Tab-separated table of C-alpha atoms in Angstrom:
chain	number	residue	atom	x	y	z
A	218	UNK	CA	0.000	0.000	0.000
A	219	UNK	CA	1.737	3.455	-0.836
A	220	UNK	CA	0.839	7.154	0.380
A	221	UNK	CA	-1.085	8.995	-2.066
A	222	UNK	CA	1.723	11.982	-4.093
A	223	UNK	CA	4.789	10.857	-2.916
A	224	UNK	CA	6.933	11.250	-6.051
A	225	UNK	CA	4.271	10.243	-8.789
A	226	UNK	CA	3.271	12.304	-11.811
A	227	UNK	CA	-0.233	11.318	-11.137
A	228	UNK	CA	-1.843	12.130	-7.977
A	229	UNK	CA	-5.191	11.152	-6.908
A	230	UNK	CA	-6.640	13.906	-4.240
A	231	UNK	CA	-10.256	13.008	-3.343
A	232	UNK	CA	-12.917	9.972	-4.236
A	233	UNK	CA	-16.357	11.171	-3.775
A	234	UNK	CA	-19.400	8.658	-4.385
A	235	UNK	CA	-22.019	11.464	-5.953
A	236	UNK	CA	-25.697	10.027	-5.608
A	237	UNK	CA	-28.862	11.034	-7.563
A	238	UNK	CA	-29.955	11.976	-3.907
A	239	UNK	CA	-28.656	13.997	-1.146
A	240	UNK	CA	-25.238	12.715	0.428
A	241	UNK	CA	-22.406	13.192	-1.312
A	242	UNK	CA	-19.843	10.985	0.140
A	243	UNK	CA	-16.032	11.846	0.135
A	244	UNK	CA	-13.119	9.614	0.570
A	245	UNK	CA	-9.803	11.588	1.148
A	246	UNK	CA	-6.559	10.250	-0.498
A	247	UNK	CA	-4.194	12.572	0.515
A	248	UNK	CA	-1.985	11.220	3.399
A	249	UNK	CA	-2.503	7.615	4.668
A	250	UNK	CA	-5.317	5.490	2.664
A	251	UNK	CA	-4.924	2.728	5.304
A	252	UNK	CA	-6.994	3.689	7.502
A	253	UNK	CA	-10.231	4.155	5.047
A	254	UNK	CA	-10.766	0.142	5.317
A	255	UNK	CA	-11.470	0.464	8.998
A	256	UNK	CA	-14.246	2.834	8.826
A	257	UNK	CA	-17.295	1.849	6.185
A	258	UNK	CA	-19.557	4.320	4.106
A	259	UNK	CA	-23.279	3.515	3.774
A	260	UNK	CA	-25.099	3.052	0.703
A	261	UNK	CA	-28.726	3.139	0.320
A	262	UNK	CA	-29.964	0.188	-1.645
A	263	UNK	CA	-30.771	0.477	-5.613
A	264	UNK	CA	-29.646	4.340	-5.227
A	265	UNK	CA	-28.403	5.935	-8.440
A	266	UNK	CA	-24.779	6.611	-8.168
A	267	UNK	CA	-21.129	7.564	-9.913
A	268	UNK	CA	-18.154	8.015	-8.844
A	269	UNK	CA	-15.973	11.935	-9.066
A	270	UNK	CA	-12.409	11.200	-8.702
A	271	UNK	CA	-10.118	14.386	-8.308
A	272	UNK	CA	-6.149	14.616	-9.291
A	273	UNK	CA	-3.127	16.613	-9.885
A	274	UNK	CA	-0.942	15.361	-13.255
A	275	UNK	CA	2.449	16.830	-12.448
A	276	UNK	CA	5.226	16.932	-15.198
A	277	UNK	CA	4.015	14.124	-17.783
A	278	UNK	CA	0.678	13.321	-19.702
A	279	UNK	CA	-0.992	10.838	-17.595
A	280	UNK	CA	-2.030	8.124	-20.984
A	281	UNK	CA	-5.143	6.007	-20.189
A	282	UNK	CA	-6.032	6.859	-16.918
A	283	UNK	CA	-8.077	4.146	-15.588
A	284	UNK	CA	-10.244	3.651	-12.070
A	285	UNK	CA	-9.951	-0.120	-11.506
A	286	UNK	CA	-12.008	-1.823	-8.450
A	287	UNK	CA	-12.503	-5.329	-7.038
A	288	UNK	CA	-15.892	-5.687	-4.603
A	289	UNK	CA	-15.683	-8.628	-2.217
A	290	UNK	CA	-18.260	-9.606	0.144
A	291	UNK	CA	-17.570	-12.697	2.963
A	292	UNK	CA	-13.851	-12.612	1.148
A	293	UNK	CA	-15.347	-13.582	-2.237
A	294	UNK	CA	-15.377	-11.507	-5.405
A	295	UNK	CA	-18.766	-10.355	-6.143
A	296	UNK	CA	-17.974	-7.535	-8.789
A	297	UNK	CA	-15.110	-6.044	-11.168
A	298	UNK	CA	-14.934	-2.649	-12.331
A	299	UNK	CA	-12.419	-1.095	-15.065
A	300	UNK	CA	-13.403	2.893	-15.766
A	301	UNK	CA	-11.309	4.327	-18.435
A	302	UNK	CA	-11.036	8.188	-17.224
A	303	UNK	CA	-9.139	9.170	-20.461
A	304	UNK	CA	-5.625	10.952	-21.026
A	305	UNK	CA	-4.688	13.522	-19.028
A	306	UNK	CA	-1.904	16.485	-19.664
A	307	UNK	CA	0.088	18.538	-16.746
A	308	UNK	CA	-1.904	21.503	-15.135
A	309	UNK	CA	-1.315	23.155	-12.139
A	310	UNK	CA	-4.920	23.170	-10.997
A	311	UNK	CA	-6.536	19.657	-10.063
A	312	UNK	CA	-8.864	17.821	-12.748
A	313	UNK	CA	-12.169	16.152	-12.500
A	314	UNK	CA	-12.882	12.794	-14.089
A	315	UNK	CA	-16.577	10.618	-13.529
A	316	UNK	CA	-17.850	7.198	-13.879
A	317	UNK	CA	-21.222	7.054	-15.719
A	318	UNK	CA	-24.407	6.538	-13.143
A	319	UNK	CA	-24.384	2.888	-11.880
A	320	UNK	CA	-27.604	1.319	-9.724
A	321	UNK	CA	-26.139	0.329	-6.197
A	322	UNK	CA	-27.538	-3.448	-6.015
A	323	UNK	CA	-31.052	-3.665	-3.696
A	324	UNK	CA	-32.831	-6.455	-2.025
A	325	UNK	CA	-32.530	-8.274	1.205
A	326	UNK	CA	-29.823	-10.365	-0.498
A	327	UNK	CA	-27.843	-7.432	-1.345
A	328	UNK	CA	-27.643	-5.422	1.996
A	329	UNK	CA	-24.518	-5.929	4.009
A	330	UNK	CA	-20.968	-5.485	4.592
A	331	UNK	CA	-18.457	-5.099	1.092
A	332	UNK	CA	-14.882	-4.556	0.658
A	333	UNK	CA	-13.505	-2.450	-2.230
A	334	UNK	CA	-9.640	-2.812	-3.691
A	335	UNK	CA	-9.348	0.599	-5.370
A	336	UNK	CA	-6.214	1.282	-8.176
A	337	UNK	CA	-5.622	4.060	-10.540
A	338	UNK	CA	-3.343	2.386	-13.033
A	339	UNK	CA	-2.210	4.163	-17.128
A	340	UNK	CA	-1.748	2.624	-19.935
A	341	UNK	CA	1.542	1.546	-19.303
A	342	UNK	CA	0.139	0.087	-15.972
A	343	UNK	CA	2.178	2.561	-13.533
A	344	UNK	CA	0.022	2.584	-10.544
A	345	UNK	CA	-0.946	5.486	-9.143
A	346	UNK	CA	-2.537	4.906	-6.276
A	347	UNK	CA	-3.920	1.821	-4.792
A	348	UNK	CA	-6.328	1.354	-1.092
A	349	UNK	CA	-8.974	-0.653	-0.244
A	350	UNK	CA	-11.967	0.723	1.451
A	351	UNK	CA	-15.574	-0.978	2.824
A	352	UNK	CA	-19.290	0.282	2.539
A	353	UNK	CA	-22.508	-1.470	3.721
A	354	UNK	CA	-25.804	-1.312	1.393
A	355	UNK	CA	-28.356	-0.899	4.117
A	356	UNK	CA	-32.562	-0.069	3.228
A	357	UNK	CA	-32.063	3.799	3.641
A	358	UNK	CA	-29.374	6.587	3.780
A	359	UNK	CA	-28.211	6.977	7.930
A	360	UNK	CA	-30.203	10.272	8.388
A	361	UNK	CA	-33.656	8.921	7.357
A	362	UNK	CA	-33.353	6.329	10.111
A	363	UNK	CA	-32.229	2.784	11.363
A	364	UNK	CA	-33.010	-0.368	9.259
């Protein structure tokens, strides 16, 4: 696991999970990324949802940007994920890139605790920046309510 901008051309700042709805969930990835696996986000079943990644390209163009994710549930693969985010040159200001809107999975079979393995990875398969991170799909969002 390696700290998000030390020494790479590519930097990946923030992960935000936008919904068709009200929360907008953030992930930060500057510093440490251990620690997002110990803390999970909640998801409100069959929501409408796509993911905002943020970054900084430093010195090079960033070729074939690509989000990459792996969703395991009980330790067993339940989903794969490759979003191509598209080429990228140097600026000094940070860049935006999105996922098109995905339906979070719903039904009583569905709810429960998921891990993610996040990587940002090029063409050329340098990786940027990989963590791992959990969520839970519960039957609402955690202000309208318990379960």
């Amino acid at each position: 696991v390696m700290v998000a901008g030390v020494g790479t051309n590519c930097v990946v700042v923030k992960f935000q999970l936008v919904t068709a709805g009200p929360p907008c969930i953030v992930l930060d990835l500057k510093g440490d990324v251990t620690r997002l696996k110990e803390s999970s986000i909640v998801i409100k079943e069959g929501c409408q949802y796509r993911l905002k990644i943020t970054f900084r390209v430093n010195r090079d163009i960033v070729a074939g940007l690509k989000y990459c994710q792996a969703v395991y549930r009980h330790s067993v693969r339940v989903d794969r994920a490759n979003h191509m985010l598209g080429s990228y040159g140097p600026k000094a200001e940070s860049q935006t890139a999105q996922t098109p809107m995905e339906d979070a999975p719903s039904g009583m079979l569905a709810r429960g605790h998921y891990t993610v393995k996040s990587k940002f990875v090029d063409d050329y398969n340098e990786s940027y920046l990989e963590w791992e991170w959990a969520f839970d799909i519960k039957k609402k969002w955690p202000e309208e309510g318990s379960d």
